[in-house]
Coordinates of C-alpha atoms (C1' of nucleotides) in Angstrom, one line a residue:
Chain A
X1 CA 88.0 128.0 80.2
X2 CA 87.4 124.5 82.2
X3 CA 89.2 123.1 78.9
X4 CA 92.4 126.1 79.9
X5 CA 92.5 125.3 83.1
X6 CA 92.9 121.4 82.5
X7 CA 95.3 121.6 79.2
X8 CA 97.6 123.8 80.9
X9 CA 98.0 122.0 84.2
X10 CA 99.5 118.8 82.4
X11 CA 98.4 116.8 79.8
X12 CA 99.9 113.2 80.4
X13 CA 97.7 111.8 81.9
X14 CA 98.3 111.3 85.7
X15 CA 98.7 114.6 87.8
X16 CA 101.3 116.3 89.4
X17 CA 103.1 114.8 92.0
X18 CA 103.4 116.2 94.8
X19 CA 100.7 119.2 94.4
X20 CA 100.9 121.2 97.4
X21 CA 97.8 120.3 99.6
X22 CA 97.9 116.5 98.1
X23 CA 95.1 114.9 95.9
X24 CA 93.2 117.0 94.1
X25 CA 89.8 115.9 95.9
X26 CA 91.6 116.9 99.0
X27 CA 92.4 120.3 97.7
X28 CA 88.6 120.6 96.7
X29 CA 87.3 118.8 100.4
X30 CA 89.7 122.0 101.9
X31 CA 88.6 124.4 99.9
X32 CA 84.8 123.5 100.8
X33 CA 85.7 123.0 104.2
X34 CA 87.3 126.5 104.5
X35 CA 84.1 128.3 102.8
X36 CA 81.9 126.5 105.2
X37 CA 84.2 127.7 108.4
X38 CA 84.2 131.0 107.1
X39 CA 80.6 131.6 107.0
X40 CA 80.6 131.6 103.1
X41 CA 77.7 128.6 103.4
X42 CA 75.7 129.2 106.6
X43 CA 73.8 126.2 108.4
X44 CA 71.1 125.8 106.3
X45 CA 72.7 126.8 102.9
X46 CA 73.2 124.7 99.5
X47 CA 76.4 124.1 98.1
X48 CA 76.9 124.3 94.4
X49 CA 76.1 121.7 92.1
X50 CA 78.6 118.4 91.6
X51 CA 78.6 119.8 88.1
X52 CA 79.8 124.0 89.0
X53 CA 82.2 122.8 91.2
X54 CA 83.9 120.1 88.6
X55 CA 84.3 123.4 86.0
X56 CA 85.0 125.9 88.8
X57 CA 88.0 123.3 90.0
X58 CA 89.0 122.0 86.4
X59 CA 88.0 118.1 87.6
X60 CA 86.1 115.7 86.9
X61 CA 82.6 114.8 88.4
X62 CA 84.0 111.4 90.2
X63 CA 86.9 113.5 92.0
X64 CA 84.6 116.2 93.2
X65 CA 81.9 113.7 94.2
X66 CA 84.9 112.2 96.5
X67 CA 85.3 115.8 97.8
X68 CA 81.9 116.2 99.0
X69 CA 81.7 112.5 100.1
X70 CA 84.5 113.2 102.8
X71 CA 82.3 116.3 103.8
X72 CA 79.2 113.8 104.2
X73 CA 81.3 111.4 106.4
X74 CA 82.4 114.4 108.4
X75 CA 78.4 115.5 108.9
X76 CA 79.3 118.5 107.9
X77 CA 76.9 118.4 105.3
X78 CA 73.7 116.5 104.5
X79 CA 72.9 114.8 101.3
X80 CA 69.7 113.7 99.4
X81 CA 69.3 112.3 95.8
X82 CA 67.7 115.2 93.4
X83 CA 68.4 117.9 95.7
X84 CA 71.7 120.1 96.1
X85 CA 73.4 119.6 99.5
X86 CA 72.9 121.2 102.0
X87 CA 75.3 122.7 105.0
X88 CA 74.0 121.1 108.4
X89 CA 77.1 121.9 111.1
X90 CA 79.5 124.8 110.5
X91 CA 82.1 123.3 113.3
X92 CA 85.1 121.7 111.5
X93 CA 85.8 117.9 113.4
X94 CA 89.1 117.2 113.9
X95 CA 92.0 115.4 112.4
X96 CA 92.5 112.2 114.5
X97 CA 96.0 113.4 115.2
X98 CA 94.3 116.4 117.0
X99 CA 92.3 113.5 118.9
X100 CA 94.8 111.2 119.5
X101 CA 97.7 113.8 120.7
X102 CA 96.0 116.1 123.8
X103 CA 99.4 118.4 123.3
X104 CA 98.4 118.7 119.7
X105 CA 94.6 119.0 120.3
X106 CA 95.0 122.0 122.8
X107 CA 98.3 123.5 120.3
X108 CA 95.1 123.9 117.8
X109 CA 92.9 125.6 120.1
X110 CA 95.5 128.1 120.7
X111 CA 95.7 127.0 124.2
X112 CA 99.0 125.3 126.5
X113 CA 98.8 121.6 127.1
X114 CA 101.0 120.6 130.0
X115 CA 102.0 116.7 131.6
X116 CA 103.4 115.2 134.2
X117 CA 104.3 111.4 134.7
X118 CA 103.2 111.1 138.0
X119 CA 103.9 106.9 137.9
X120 CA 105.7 105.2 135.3
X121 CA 106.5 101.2 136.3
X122 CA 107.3 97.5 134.5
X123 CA 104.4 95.2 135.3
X124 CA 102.6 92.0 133.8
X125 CA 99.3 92.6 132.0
X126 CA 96.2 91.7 133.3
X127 CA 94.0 89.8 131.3
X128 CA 91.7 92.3 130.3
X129 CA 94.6 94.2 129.1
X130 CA 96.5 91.5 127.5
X131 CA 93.4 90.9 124.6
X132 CA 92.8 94.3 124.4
X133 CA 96.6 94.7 123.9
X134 CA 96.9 91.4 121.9
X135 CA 99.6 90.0 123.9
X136 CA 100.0 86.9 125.8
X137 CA 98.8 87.0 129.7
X138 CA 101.2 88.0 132.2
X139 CA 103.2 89.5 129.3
X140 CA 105.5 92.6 130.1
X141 CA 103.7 95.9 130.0
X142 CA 104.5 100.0 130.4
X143 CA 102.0 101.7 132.5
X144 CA 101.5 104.8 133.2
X145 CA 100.0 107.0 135.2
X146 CA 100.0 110.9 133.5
X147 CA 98.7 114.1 134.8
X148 CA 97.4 116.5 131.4
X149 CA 97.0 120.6 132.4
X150 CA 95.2 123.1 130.3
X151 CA 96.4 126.0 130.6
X152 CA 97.8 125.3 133.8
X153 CA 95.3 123.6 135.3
X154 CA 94.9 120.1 135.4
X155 CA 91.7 118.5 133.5
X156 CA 93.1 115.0 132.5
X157 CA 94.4 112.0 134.6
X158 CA 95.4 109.0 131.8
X159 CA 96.1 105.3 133.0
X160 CA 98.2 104.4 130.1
X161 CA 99.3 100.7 129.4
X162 CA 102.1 100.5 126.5
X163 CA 103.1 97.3 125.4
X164 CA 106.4 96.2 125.3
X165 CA 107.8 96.8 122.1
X166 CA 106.7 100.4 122.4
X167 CA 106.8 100.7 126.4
X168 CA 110.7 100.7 125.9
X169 CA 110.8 104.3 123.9
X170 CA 108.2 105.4 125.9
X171 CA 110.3 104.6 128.8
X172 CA 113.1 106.8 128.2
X173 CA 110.9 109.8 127.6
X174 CA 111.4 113.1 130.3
X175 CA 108.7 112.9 133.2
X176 CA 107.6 116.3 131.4
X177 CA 107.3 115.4 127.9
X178 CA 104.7 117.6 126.3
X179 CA 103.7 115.2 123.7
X180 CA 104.3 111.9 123.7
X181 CA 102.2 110.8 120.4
X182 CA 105.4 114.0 118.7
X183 CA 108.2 112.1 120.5
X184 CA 107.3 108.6 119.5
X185 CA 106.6 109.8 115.6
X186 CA 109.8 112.2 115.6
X187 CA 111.6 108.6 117.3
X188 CA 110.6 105.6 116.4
X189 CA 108.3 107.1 113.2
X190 CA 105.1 105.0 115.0
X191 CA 102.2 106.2 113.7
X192 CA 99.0 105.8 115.3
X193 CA 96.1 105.3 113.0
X194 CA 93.1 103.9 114.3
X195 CA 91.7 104.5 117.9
X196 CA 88.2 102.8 119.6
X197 CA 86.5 105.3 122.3
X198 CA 84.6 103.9 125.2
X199 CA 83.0 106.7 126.6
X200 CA 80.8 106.5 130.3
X201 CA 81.0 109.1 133.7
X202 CA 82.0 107.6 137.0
X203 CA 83.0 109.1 140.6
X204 CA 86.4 110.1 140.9
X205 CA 88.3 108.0 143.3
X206 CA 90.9 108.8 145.7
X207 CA 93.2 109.0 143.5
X208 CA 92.0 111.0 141.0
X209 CA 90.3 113.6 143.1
X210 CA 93.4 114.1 144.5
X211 CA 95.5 114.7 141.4
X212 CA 92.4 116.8 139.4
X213 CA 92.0 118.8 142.7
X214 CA 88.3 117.7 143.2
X215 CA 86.0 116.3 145.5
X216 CA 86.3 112.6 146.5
X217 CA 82.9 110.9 144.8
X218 CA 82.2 113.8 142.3
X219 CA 81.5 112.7 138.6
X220 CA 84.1 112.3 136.1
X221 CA 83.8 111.5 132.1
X222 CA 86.4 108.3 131.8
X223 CA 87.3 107.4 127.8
X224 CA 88.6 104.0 127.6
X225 CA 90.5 104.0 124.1
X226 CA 92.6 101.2 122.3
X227 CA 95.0 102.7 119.6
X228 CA 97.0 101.0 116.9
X229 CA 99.0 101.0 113.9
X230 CA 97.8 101.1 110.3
X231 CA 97.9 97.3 110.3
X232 CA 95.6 96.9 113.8
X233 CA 98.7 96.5 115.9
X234 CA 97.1 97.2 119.2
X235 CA 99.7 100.1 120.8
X236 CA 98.1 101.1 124.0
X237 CA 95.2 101.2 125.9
X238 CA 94.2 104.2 128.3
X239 CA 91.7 105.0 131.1
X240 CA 91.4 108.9 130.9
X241 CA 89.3 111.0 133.1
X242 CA 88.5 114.5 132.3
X243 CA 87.3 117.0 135.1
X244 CA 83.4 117.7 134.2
X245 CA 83.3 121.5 132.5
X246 CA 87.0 121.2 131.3
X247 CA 85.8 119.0 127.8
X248 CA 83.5 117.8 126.2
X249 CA 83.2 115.3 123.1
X250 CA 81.3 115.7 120.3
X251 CA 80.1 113.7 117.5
X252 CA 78.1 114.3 114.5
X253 CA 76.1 111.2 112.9
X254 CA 73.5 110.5 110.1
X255 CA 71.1 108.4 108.1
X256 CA 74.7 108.7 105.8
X257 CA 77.1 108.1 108.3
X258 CA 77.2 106.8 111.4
X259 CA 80.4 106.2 113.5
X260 CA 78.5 106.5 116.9
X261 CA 77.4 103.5 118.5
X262 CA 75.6 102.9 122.2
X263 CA 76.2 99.7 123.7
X264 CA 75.2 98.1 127.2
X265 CA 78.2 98.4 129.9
Chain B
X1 CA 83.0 82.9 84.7
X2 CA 83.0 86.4 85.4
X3 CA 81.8 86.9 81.8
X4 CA 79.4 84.7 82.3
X5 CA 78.2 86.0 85.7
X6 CA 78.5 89.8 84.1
X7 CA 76.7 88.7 81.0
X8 CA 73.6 87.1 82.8
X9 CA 73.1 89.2 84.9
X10 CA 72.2 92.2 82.2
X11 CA 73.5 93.5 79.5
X12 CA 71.5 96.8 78.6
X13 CA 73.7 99.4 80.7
X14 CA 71.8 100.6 84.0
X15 CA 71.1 98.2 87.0
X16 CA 68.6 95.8 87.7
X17 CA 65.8 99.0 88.9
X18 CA 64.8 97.3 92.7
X19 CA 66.9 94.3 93.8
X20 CA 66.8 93.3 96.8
X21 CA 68.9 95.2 99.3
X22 CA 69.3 98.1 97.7
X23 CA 72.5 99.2 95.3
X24 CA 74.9 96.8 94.8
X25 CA 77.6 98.2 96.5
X26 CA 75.2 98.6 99.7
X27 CA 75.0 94.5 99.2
X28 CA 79.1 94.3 98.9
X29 CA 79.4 96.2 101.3
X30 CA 76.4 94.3 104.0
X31 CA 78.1 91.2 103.0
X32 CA 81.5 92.1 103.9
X33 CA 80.1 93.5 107.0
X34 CA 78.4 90.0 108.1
X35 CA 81.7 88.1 107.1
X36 CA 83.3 90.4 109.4
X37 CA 81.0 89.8 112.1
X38 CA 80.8 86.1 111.8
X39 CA 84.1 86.2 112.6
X40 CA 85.6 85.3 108.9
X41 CA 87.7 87.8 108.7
X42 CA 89.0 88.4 112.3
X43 CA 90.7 91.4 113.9
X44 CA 93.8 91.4 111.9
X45 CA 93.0 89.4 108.9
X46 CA 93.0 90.9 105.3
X47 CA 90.3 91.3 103.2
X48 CA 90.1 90.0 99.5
X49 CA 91.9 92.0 96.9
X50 CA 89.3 94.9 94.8
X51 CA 90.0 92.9 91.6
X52 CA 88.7 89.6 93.3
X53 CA 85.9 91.0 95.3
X54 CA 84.9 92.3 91.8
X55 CA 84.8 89.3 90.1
X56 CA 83.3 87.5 92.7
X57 CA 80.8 89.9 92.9
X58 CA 80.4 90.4 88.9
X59 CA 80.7 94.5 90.1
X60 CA 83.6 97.1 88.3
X61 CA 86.2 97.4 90.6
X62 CA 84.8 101.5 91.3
X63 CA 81.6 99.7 92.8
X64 CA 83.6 97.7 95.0
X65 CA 86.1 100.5 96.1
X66 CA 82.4 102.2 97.2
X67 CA 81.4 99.1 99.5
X68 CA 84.9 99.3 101.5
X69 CA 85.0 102.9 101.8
X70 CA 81.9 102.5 103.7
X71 CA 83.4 100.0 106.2
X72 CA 86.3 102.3 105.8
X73 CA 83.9 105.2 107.6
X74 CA 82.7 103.0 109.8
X75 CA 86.4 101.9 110.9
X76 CA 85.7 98.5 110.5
X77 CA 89.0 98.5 108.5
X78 CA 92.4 100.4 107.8
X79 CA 93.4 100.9 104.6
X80 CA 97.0 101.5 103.4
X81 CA 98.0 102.0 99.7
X82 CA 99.9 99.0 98.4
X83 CA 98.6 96.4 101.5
X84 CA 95.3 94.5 101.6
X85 CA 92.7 96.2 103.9
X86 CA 92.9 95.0 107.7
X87 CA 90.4 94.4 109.7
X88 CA 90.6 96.7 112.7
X89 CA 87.2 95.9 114.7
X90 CA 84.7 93.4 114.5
X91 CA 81.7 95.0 116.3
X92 CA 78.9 96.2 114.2
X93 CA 78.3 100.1 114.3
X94 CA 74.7 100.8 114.6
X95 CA 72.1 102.2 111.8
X96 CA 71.4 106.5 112.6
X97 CA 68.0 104.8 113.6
X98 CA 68.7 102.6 116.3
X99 CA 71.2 105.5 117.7
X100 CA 68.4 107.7 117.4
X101 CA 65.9 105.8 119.0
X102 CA 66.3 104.4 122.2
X103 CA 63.6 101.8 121.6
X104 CA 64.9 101.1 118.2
X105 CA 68.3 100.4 120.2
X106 CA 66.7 98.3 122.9
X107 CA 64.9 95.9 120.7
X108 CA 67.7 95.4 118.2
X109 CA 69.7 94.2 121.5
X110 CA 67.1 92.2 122.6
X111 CA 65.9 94.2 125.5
X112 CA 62.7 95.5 125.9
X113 CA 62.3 99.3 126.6
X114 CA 60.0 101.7 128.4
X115 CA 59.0 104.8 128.3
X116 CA 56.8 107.2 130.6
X117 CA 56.2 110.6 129.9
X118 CA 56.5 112.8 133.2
X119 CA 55.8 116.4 132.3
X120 CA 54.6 117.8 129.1
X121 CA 54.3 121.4 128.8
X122 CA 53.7 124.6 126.2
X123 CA 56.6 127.1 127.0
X124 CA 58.4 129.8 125.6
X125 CA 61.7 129.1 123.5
X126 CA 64.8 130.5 125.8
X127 CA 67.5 132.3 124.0
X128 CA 69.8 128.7 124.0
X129 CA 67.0 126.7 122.7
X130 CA 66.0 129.1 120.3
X131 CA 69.5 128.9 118.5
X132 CA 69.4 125.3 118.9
X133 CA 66.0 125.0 117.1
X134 CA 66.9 128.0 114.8
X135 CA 63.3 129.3 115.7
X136 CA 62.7 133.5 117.0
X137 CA 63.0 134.3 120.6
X138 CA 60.2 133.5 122.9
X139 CA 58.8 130.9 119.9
X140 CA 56.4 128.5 121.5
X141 CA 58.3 125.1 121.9
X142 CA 56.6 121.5 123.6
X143 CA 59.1 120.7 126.7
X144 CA 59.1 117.2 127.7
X145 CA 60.3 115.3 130.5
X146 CA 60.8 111.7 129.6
X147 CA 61.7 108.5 131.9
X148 CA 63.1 105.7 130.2
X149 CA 64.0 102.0 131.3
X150 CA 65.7 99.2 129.9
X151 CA 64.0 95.4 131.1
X152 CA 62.2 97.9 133.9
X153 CA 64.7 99.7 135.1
X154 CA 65.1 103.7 135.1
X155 CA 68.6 104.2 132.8
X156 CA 67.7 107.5 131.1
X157 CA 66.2 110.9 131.9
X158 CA 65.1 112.7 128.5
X159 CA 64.7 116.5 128.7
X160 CA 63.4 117.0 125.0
X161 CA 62.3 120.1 123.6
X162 CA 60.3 120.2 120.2
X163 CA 60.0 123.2 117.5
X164 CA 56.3 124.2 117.3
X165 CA 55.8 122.7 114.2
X166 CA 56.4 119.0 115.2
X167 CA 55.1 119.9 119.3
X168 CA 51.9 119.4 118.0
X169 CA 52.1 116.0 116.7
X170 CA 54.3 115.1 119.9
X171 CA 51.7 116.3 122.3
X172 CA 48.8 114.2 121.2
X173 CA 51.2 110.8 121.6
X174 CA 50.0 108.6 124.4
X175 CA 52.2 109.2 127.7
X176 CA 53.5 105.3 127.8
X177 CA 54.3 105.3 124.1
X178 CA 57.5 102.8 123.7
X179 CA 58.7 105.0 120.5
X180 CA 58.4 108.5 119.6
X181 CA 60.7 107.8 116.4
X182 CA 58.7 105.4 115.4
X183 CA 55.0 107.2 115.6
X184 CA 56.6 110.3 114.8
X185 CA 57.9 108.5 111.2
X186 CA 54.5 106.4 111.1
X187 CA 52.4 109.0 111.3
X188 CA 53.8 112.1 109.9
X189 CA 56.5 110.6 107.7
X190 CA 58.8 112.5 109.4
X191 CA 62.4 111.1 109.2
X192 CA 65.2 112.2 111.2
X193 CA 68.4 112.8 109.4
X194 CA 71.3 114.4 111.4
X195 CA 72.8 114.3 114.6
X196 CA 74.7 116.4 116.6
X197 CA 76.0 115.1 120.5
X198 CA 77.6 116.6 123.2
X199 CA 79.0 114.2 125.4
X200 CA 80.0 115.1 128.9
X201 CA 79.4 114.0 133.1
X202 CA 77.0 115.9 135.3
X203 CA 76.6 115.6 139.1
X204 CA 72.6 114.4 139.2
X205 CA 70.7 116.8 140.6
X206 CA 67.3 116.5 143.1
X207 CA 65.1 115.3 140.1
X208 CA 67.7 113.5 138.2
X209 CA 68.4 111.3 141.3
X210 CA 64.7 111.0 142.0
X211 CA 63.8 109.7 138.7
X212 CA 67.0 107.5 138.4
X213 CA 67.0 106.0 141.7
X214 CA 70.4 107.2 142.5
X215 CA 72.0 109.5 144.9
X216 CA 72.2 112.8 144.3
X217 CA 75.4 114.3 143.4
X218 CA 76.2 110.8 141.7
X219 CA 77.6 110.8 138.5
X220 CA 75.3 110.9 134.9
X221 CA 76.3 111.0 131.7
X222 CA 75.0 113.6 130.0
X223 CA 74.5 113.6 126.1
X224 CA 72.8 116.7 124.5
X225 CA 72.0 116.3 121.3
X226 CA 70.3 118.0 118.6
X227 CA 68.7 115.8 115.8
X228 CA 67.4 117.5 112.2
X229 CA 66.0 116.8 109.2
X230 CA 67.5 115.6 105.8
X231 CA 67.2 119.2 104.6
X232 CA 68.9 120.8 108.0
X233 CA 65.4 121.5 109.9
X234 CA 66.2 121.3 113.5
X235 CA 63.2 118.9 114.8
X236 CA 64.1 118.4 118.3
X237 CA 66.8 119.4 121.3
X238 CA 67.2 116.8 124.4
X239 CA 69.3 116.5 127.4
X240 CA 69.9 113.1 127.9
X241 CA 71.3 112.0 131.6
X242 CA 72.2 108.1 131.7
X243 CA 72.7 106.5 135.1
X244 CA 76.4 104.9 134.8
X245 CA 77.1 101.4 134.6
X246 CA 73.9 100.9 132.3
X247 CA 75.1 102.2 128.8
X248 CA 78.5 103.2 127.3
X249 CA 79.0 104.9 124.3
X250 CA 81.6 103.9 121.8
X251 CA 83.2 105.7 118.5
X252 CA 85.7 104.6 116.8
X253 CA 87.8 107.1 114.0
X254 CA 91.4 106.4 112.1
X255 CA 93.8 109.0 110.2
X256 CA 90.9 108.2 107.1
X257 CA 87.3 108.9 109.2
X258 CA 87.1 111.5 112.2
X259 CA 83.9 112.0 113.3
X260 CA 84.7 112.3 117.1
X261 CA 86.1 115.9 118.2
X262 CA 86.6 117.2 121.7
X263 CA 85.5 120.8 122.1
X264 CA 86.2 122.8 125.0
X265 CA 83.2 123.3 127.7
Chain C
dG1 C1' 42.8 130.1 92.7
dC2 C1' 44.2 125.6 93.2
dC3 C1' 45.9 121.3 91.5
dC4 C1' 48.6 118.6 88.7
dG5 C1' 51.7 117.3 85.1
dT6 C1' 55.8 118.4 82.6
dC7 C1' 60.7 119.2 82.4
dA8 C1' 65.2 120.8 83.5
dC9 C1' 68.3 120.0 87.0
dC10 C1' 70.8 117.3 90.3
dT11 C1' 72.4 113.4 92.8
dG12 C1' 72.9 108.1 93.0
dT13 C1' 74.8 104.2 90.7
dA14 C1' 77.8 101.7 87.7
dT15 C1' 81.4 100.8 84.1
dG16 C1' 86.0 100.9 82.0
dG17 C1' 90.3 102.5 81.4
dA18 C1' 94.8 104.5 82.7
dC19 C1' 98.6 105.8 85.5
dA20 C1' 101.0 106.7 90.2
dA21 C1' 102.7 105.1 94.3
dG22 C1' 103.4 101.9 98.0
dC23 C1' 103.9 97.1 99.7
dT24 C1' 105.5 92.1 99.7
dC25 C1' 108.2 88.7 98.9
dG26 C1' 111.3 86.0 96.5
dA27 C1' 115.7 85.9 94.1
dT28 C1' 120.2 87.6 93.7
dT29 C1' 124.3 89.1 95.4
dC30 C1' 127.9 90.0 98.8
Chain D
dG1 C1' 123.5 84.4 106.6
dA2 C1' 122.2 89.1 105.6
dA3 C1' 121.4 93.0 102.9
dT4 C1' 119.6 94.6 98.4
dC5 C1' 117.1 94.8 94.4
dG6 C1' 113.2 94.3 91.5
dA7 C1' 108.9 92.3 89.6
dG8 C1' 104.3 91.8 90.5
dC9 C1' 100.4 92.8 93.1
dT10 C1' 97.4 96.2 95.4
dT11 C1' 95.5 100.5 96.6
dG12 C1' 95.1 105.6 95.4
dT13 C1' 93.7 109.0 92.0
dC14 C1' 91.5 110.7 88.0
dC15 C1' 88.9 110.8 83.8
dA16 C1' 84.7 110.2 80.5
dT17 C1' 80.3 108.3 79.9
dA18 C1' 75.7 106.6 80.7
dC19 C1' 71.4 106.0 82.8
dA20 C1' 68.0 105.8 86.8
dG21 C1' 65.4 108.3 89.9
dG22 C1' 64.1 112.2 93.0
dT23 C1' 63.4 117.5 93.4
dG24 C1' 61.6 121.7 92.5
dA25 C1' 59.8 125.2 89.8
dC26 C1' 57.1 126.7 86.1
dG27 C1' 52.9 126.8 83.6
dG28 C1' 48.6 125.1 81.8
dG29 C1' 44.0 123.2 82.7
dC30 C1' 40.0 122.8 85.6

DNA sequence: GCCCGTCACCTGTATGGACAAGCTCGATTC
DNA sequence: GAATCGAGCTTGTCCATACAGGTGACGGGC
């Protein structure tokens, strides 16, 4: 039957092209993912052997070990050598898109993202800025100041510093744009591909009480993130303060994998 | 030269059983790391080709395609097909240990930690816990209240509470002990495997400020976390509260690793 | 009844080969 | 000088195979 499945599908050599769902390890890390979701493997479950899934999905041992290995980086599963793998989180993470874009992130938790530019202005980057940005000192940078509503209300205030090549189209976006990360990709076709998360809680300032309708002096969680192209082309960097109860981030880590890191302020 | 280097090494099939360091794509893979951190092979630069990383390392070009994807999970690098790998960040993630353990952490940073136990108390399991712990309602759980400094001063409050069946060997540990991870692991072999954090600021309440030496109603960070076993045995819950300004926590992710999400409250 | 060894099973590691698809850069052409 | 084309390099995907080493269950011996 695995020998069916495999002669029928082609016989070349390669595979097909453009399968729907992409590369066959992908369509196997889905498929695993999906069970998992669906309470098909509860916490504390084992999955099938490397060997049951290879036959059950026509492939190979390698491909399916690359499956599971995505599953592993994930922490959605754990992993030891002579036993079968067990399920240790049933929460799916997120696609970094989802991160990245906070339109695209609340679109997926079936709830409204709004935005408003509150501040949008031309100005010289300060050093800090400039080497986080990669661009000379005193050189031109967009920055912006952006209010983010859930559902209405508003949860997010993001200091945003663009540099220049990219502060121009993100210059002649509408005050109300929804999702800027959409515009820039449907635009310009900038993807961003690699983010770094500085994550600490400090008291909301005037400013930002004002504009997340809290108390002067009552805690915020501030992410400080760098994002940039596929080739580490820094894009922009952002102060973004969530109102306490509204989010929270959550990462999973392991002997395995560990993308977490605690360092001294 | 590779011939020679591939033929000297061994020629019977396997790998030499116990080198030192591990696998050899664990030792690709540490080396490219150090290069990375020495500053070889800045932010920016691209790394050596697969097919000479293999022949430089005497390794198949699958072996070396394991050691990047590691520093690929780690988001040390971005990877596109057709260009070299970039380096994205330069900063060293930490080991699962040294996230785990807060001593573990201080020492590999050169600081020196402390640790005072305040309260230790035998309780009942409340319906939260008991989910978090996967243990029946009203299961006897070890709740401790933990103080810990950093070069003597007060940076973390640690509200930990243990499953029955580790509470025991917790409760007999001296009340200054500098590591629980580490007599936990020395004594009972016990390793822990899996993470799971939830990140998000807190207003410090009357005991939080009190133990801190801040202000109440100043802002904490507050990480819960639930650590398990290799095999998915939830060991321990904690509330961690960090006073701001002493630690930050950092994760980075890319289109190719996401282990970061942001849940709703 | 308990302990311990055997053994099938399963994951970790490594190799080698093949083709697909994307990127870079130089050469050619307009 | 600028746009275009293509060859070669590089990464992505997939397969088959082999062996090392840990796990867990079964069963026999004490």
């Amino acid at each position: 039957m695995s020998e069916s499945a495999r002669g029928g599908r082609r016989r070349t050599t390669g595979r097909t092209p453009s399968q729907r769902g992409g590369a066959r390890h992908e369509r196997i890390a889905d498929e695993l993912r999906r069970a998992i979701a669906d309470g098909h493997y509860p916490v504390g479950a084992t999955l099938p052997s490397e060997a049951e899934l290879a036959t059950a999905h026509g492939a190979s041992r390698g491909t399916v070990r690359q499956a599971v290995s995505a599953l592993l980086a994930e922490g959605l599963i754990g992993s030891r050598q002579g036993a079968r793998r067990v399920v240790l989180s049933t929460t799916p993470s997120q696609t970094f898109t989802e991160l990245r874009s906070f339109a695209q992130w609340a679109r997926a938790g079936g709830r409204t993202a709004g935005g408003l530019v509150v501040a949008s202005d031309w100005d010289t980057a300060r050093p800090e800025e400039a080497g986080l940005l990669q661009v000379p000192h005193g050189a031109p940078v967009l920055r912006v100041l952006r209010v983010r509503t859930l559902d209405g209300e508003p949860v997010l205030l993001e200091r945003t510093v663009y540099a220049e090549w990219i502060g121009t189209a993100v210059d002649g976006l509408p005050a109300d744009c929804e999702s800027v990360t959409q515009r820039l990709h449907d635009d310009s076709g900038l993807v961003f591909a690699h983010g770094e998360h500085h994550i600490d809680a400090v008291a909301a300032g005037t400013a930002d009480a004002e504009h997340l309708g809290v108390r002067r002096g009552s805690p915020l969680l501030r992410v400080r993130r760098t994002t940039t192209t596929a080739d580490g082309r820094p894009v922009e960097t952002s102060d973004d303060r969530y109102r306490p109860g509204s989010v929270v981030f959550t990462v999973r880590n392991s002997t395995q994998t560990n993308p977490l890191a605690r360092t001294r302020a």
